[in-house]
C-alpha positions as a Markdown table, in Angstrom:
| # | Residue | x | y | z |
|---|---|---|---|---|
| 1 | Ser | 44.2 | -59.1 | 0.2 |
| 2 | Ser | 42.3 | -57.3 | -3.4 |
| 3 | Gly | 45.5 | -58.5 | -5.0 |
| 4 | Ala | 45.3 | -62.2 | -4.8 |
| 5 | Ser | 41.6 | -61.6 | -5.8 |
| 6 | Asp | 42.5 | -60.2 | -8.6 |
| 7 | Val | 45.0 | -63.3 | -10.0 |
| 8 | Gly | 42.4 | -65.4 | -9.0 |
| 9 | Asp | 40.3 | -63.8 | -11.2 |
| 10 | Ala | 42.4 | -63.7 | -14.0 |
| 11 | Ser | 42.8 | -67.3 | -13.7 |
| 12 | Leu | 38.6 | -67.9 | -13.4 |
| 13 | Arg | 38.4 | -65.9 | -16.4 |
| 14 | Asp | 41.6 | -67.3 | -18.4 |
| 15 | Ala | 40.0 | -70.8 | -17.4 |
| 16 | Ala | 36.5 | -70.4 | -18.8 |
| 17 | Gly | 37.7 | -68.3 | -22.0 |
| 18 | Met | 36.0 | -65.5 | -21.4 |
| 19 | Pro | 36.9 | -61.8 | -22.7 |
| 20 | Ser | 37.4 | -59.3 | -20.2 |
| 21 | Trp | 34.1 | -57.7 | -20.7 |
| 22 | Ala | 32.1 | -60.4 | -20.4 |
| 23 | Phe | 33.8 | -61.3 | -17.5 |
| 24 | Ile | 33.5 | -57.2 | -15.9 |
| 25 | Leu | 29.5 | -58.0 | -16.5 |
| 26 | Leu | 29.4 | -61.5 | -15.4 |
| 27 | Gln | 31.0 | -60.7 | -12.1 |
| 28 | Asp | 28.9 | -57.8 | -12.0 |
| 29 | Arg | 31.5 | -55.3 | -12.0 |
| 30 | Leu | 28.8 | -52.7 | -13.2 |
| 31 | Ser | 27.7 | -52.3 | -10.8 |
| 32 | Thr | 29.3 | -50.0 | -9.0 |
| 33 | Asp | 30.1 | -47.1 | -11.8 |
| 34 | Gly | 26.4 | -48.1 | -13.7 |
| 35 | Ser | 24.2 | -50.6 | -14.8 |
| 36 | Phe | 22.6 | -52.3 | -17.4 |
| 37 | Met | 18.8 | -53.2 | -18.5 |
| 38 | Leu | 17.5 | -55.9 | -21.2 |
| 39 | Gly | 13.6 | -55.0 | -22.8 |
| 40 | Asp | 12.0 | -55.3 | -25.8 |
| 41 | Ala | 13.0 | -53.6 | -28.0 |
| 42 | Asp | 9.4 | -52.0 | -29.0 |
| 43 | Val | 10.3 | -49.0 | -27.4 |
| 44 | Thr | 7.5 | -45.8 | -26.8 |
| 45 | His | 7.4 | -42.8 | -25.3 |
| 46 | Glu | 7.2 | -44.7 | -22.1 |
| 47 | Gly | 10.6 | -46.4 | -23.0 |
| 48 | Tyr | 11.1 | -50.3 | -22.7 |
| 49 | Val | 9.4 | -52.6 | -21.3 |
| 50 | Met | 12.3 | -54.2 | -18.6 |
| 51 | Arg | 13.2 | -58.0 | -18.7 |
| 52 | Phe | 16.2 | -58.0 | -17.2 |
| 53 | Val | 18.2 | -55.2 | -14.5 |
| 54 | Ser | 21.8 | -56.1 | -13.2 |
| 55 | Pro | 22.1 | -55.3 | -9.1 |
| 56 | Gly | 24.0 | -51.8 | -10.4 |
| 57 | Phe | 20.5 | -51.2 | -11.8 |
| 58 | Ala | 19.4 | -51.5 | -8.3 |
| 59 | Glu | 21.9 | -49.3 | -6.9 |
| 60 | Leu | 21.8 | -46.5 | -9.8 |
| 61 | Tyr | 17.4 | -46.2 | -8.9 |
| 62 | Gly | 17.1 | -47.6 | -5.8 |
| 63 | Tyr | 14.6 | -50.5 | -7.2 |
| 64 | Leu | 14.8 | -54.3 | -6.5 |
| 65 | Pro | 13.8 | -56.5 | -10.1 |
| 66 | Ser | 10.9 | -57.5 | -8.3 |
| 67 | Glu | 9.5 | -54.1 | -8.1 |
| 68 | Cys | 10.2 | -53.3 | -12.0 |
| 69 | Val | 11.1 | -56.5 | -14.5 |
| 70 | Gly | 8.1 | -56.4 | -16.7 |
| 71 | Leu | 7.1 | -52.0 | -16.5 |
| 72 | Arg | 8.4 | -49.6 | -19.0 |
| 73 | Cys | 10.9 | -47.9 | -17.8 |
| 74 | Cys | 9.1 | -44.6 | -17.3 |
| 75 | Ala | 6.9 | -46.1 | -14.5 |
| 76 | Cys | 9.7 | -45.8 | -12.3 |
| 77 | Met | 12.2 | -42.9 | -13.5 |
| 78 | Ala | 10.0 | -40.7 | -15.3 |
| 79 | Leu | 9.5 | -36.9 | -13.8 |
| 80 | Gln | 6.8 | -36.4 | -12.2 |
| 81 | Thr | 4.7 | -33.0 | -11.8 |
| 82 | Glu | 5.8 | -32.3 | -8.4 |
| 83 | Asp | 9.4 | -32.6 | -9.8 |
| 84 | Phe | 8.8 | -29.6 | -12.3 |
| 85 | Leu | 7.4 | -27.1 | -10.1 |
| 86 | His | 10.6 | -28.4 | -7.4 |
| 87 | Leu | 13.0 | -28.0 | -10.1 |
| 88 | Ala | 11.7 | -24.6 | -11.3 |
| 89 | Lys | 12.7 | -23.3 | -7.6 |
| 90 | Thr | 15.6 | -25.2 | -6.9 |
| 91 | Val | 17.8 | -23.8 | -10.2 |
| 92 | Asp | 15.7 | -20.3 | -10.5 |
| 93 | Met | 13.7 | -21.4 | -13.4 |
| 94 | Glu | 10.7 | -20.7 | -15.0 |
| 95 | Leu | 8.1 | -23.4 | -14.7 |
| 96 | Gln | 7.6 | -23.2 | -18.4 |
| 97 | Met | 11.1 | -23.3 | -19.2 |
| 98 | Val | 11.6 | -26.3 | -17.0 |
| 99 | Lys | 8.8 | -28.2 | -19.0 |
| 100 | Asp | 10.2 | -27.1 | -22.6 |
| 101 | Ser | 13.5 | -28.4 | -21.6 |
| 102 | Ile | 12.3 | -31.9 | -20.6 |
| 103 | His | 9.9 | -32.0 | -23.5 |
| 104 | Cys | 12.8 | -31.2 | -26.0 |
| 105 | Ile | 14.7 | -33.5 | -23.8 |
| 106 | Gln | 12.9 | -36.5 | -24.1 |
| 107 | Ala | 12.0 | -36.1 | -28.0 |
| 108 | Tyr | 15.9 | -35.9 | -28.8 |
| 109 | Val | 16.1 | -39.4 | -26.9 |
| 110 | Val | 12.6 | -40.7 | -28.7 |
| 111 | Gln | 14.1 | -39.9 | -31.8 |
| 112 | Glu | 17.3 | -41.4 | -31.0 |
| 113 | Ala | 15.5 | -44.9 | -30.3 |
| 114 | Ile | 14.1 | -44.6 | -33.5 |
| 115 | Arg | 17.1 | -44.0 | -35.2 |
| 116 | Glu | 19.2 | -46.3 | -32.9 |
| 117 | Gln | 16.9 | -49.2 | -34.3 |
| 118 | Thr | 17.4 | -48.8 | -37.7 |
| 119 | Asp | 21.2 | -48.1 | -37.8 |
| 120 | Ser | 23.8 | -50.2 | -37.1 |
| 121 | Thr | 25.5 | -47.5 | -34.5 |
| 122 | Pro | 24.8 | -47.4 | -30.7 |
| 123 | Gly | 21.8 | -45.2 | -29.3 |
| 124 | Phe | 23.1 | -42.5 | -26.9 |
| 125 | Ala | 21.3 | -39.7 | -24.6 |
| 126 | Leu | 21.7 | -37.1 | -21.1 |
| 127 | Leu | 18.7 | -37.9 | -19.0 |
| 128 | Leu | 17.2 | -36.2 | -16.6 |
| 129 | Glu | 16.0 | -38.8 | -14.2 |
| 130 | Arg | 13.9 | -39.9 | -11.1 |
| 131 | Asn | 15.4 | -42.7 | -8.5 |
| 132 | Lys | 13.1 | -44.6 | -5.8 |
| 133 | Asp | 13.1 | -42.2 | -3.4 |
| 134 | Gly | 12.6 | -39.2 | -5.6 |
| 135 | Ser | 15.8 | -37.9 | -6.0 |
| 136 | Leu | 16.7 | -36.6 | -9.3 |
| 137 | Ile | 19.8 | -37.7 | -10.9 |
| 138 | Val | 21.5 | -37.1 | -14.4 |
| 139 | Cys | 22.1 | -40.1 | -16.2 |
| 140 | Glu | 24.2 | -40.9 | -19.4 |
| 141 | Val | 22.2 | -43.8 | -21.3 |
| 142 | Met | 23.7 | -46.0 | -24.4 |
| 143 | Val | 21.2 | -48.4 | -26.0 |
| 144 | Ser | 21.8 | -50.8 | -28.5 |
| 145 | Thr | 18.8 | -53.1 | -30.2 |
| 146 | Gln | 20.2 | -57.0 | -31.8 |
| 147 | Thr | 18.1 | -60.1 | -32.6 |
| 148 | His | 18.7 | -62.8 | -30.4 |
| 149 | Pro | 19.3 | -65.3 | -32.8 |
| 150 | Ala | 18.0 | -69.0 | -30.7 |
| 151 | Asn | 14.9 | -67.3 | -30.5 |
| 152 | Gly | 14.5 | -64.7 | -32.9 |
| 153 | Trp | 13.8 | -62.0 | -29.5 |
| 154 | Arg | 14.0 | -58.6 | -30.5 |
| 155 | Tyr | 15.6 | -56.7 | -27.2 |
| 156 | Ser | 17.7 | -53.7 | -26.3 |
| 157 | Leu | 20.7 | -53.6 | -24.2 |
| 158 | Cys | 21.0 | -50.1 | -22.3 |
| 159 | Leu | 23.5 | -49.4 | -20.3 |
| 160 | Gln | 23.3 | -46.7 | -17.6 |
| 161 | Thr | 25.9 | -44.3 | -15.9 |
| 162 | Arg | 25.6 | -41.5 | -12.9 |
| 163 | Ser | 26.9 | -38.6 | -15.0 |
| 164 | Asp | 28.6 | -35.6 | -13.2 |
| 165 | Val | 26.3 | -33.1 | -16.0 |
| 166 | Ser | 24.8 | -31.5 | -13.0 |
| 167 | Ile | 21.1 | -30.7 | -13.5 |
| 168 | Ile | 21.1 | -26.9 | -14.3 |
| 169 | Gln | 23.2 | -27.6 | -16.7 |
| 170 | Ile | 21.1 | -30.3 | -18.8 |
| 171 | Leu | 18.2 | -28.1 | -17.9 |
| 172 | Glu | 19.8 | -24.9 | -19.5 |
| 173 | Ala | 21.2 | -27.0 | -22.4 |
| 174 | Gly | 17.5 | -28.6 | -23.4 |
| 175 | Leu | 16.3 | -25.0 | -23.8 |
| 176 | Ala | 16.2 | -23.7 | -27.9 |
| 177 | Gly | 20.1 | -23.2 | -28.7 |
| 178 | Gly | 21.3 | -24.4 | -25.1 |
| 179 | Gly | 23.0 | -27.1 | -26.9 |
| 180 | Tyr | 21.7 | -30.0 | -25.6 |
| 181 | Ala | 23.0 | -31.8 | -29.0 |
| 182 | Glu | 26.9 | -30.5 | -28.3 |
| 183 | Leu | 26.8 | -31.8 | -24.6 |
| 184 | Val | 25.2 | -35.6 | -25.5 |
| 185 | Arg | 27.7 | -36.0 | -28.2 |
| 186 | Asp | 30.5 | -34.8 | -25.7 |
| 187 | Arg | 29.5 | -36.9 | -22.9 |
| 188 | His | 29.1 | -40.2 | -25.8 |
| 189 | Glu | 32.6 | -39.2 | -26.2 |
| 190 | Arg | 33.9 | -39.6 | -22.8 |
| 191 | Met | 31.2 | -42.9 | -22.0 |
| 192 | Ile | 33.1 | -44.8 | -24.5 |
| 193 | Ala | 36.1 | -43.5 | -22.9 |
| 194 | Arg | 35.6 | -45.1 | -20.0 |
| 195 | Leu | 34.1 | -48.3 | -20.8 |
| 196 | Ala | 37.2 | -48.4 | -22.6 |
| 197 | Ala | 39.3 | -47.7 | -19.8 |
| 198 | Ser | 37.5 | -50.9 | -17.6 |
| 199 | His | 38.2 | -53.2 | -20.6 |
| 200 | Ile | 34.3 | -53.1 | -21.7 |
| 201 | Asp | 33.3 | -53.7 | -25.0 |
| 202 | Val | 29.7 | -52.4 | -25.9 |
| 203 | Ser | 29.6 | -53.7 | -29.2 |
| 204 | Ala | 30.5 | -57.3 | -27.8 |
| 205 | Ala | 28.4 | -57.0 | -24.7 |
| 206 | His | 25.7 | -58.4 | -26.9 |
| 207 | Leu | 27.4 | -62.0 | -25.9 |
| 208 | Tyr | 26.7 | -61.9 | -23.2 |
| 209 | Ala | 23.3 | -60.3 | -23.2 |
| 210 | Glu | 22.5 | -62.9 | -25.3 |
| 211 | Glu | 23.1 | -65.9 | -22.4 |
| 212 | Lys | 21.1 | -63.8 | -20.4 |
| 213 | Ile | 18.4 | -63.2 | -22.3 |
| 214 | Met | 18.1 | -67.2 | -21.9 |
| 215 | Asp | 17.6 | -67.3 | -18.4 |
| 216 | Val | 15.0 | -64.6 | -18.9 |
| 217 | Trp | 13.1 | -66.7 | -21.0 |
| 218 | Ala | 13.2 | -69.7 | -19.1 |
| 219 | Gly | 12.0 | -68.2 | -16.2 |
| 220 | Met | 9.2 | -66.5 | -17.8 |
| 221 | Phe | 8.2 | -69.5 | -19.2 |
| 222 | Ala | 8.8 | -71.1 | -15.6 |
| 223 | Glu | 6.0 | -68.7 | -14.4 |
| 224 | Leu | 3.5 | -70.2 | -17.1 |
| 225 | Asn | 4.1 | -73.4 | -16.6 |
| 226 | Ile | 5.6 | -74.1 | -20.2 |
| 227 | Asp | 8.4 | -75.8 | -21.3 |
| 228 | Trp | 10.0 | -74.7 | -23.8 |
């Protein structure tokens, strides 16, 4: 039963001395409500190079790790030309307005990613993204960049969750005077509350990420037949 499973989970967690957030991530509990990704910290307008994606990432975006690890985020999730045309027809908005909105959102995301790397607070943004089957989804993304204490690798931990913000809502917010920054602040506060309710400490999640990174590095060097 689920009750017996919960008791077993608690016993395993206590025996391992794990904080609750680490156990949740370790058991991939984010897979039902969001996902996380580890990538190189050198972000560009095409996103981060993905080095590890959780099962939740595959559920959210439809990609297997083998299909996306090693690529930059936008290679998988960025909108295509046909998406702009489809959006203009679907939401009854002029094509140029759709393009302007997406451009504004992308500019904010890049600015937030750069700020996050020089600040101590995680970055946050709302994104309109494309999954593998071509469906468009609105996602809330939180990013935190750190340096791994063992190997000095600068990496970014990205937490993603599907948002209940509608496509028309984010497009209208992205227009001049549409209030995108205010919408982001509101959703950021709500995301923090949801993660806290699930006992996931975003700031402490790097401890789990650092362990996962060692596995990632071991795999990368193994493929190159290099001992490390």
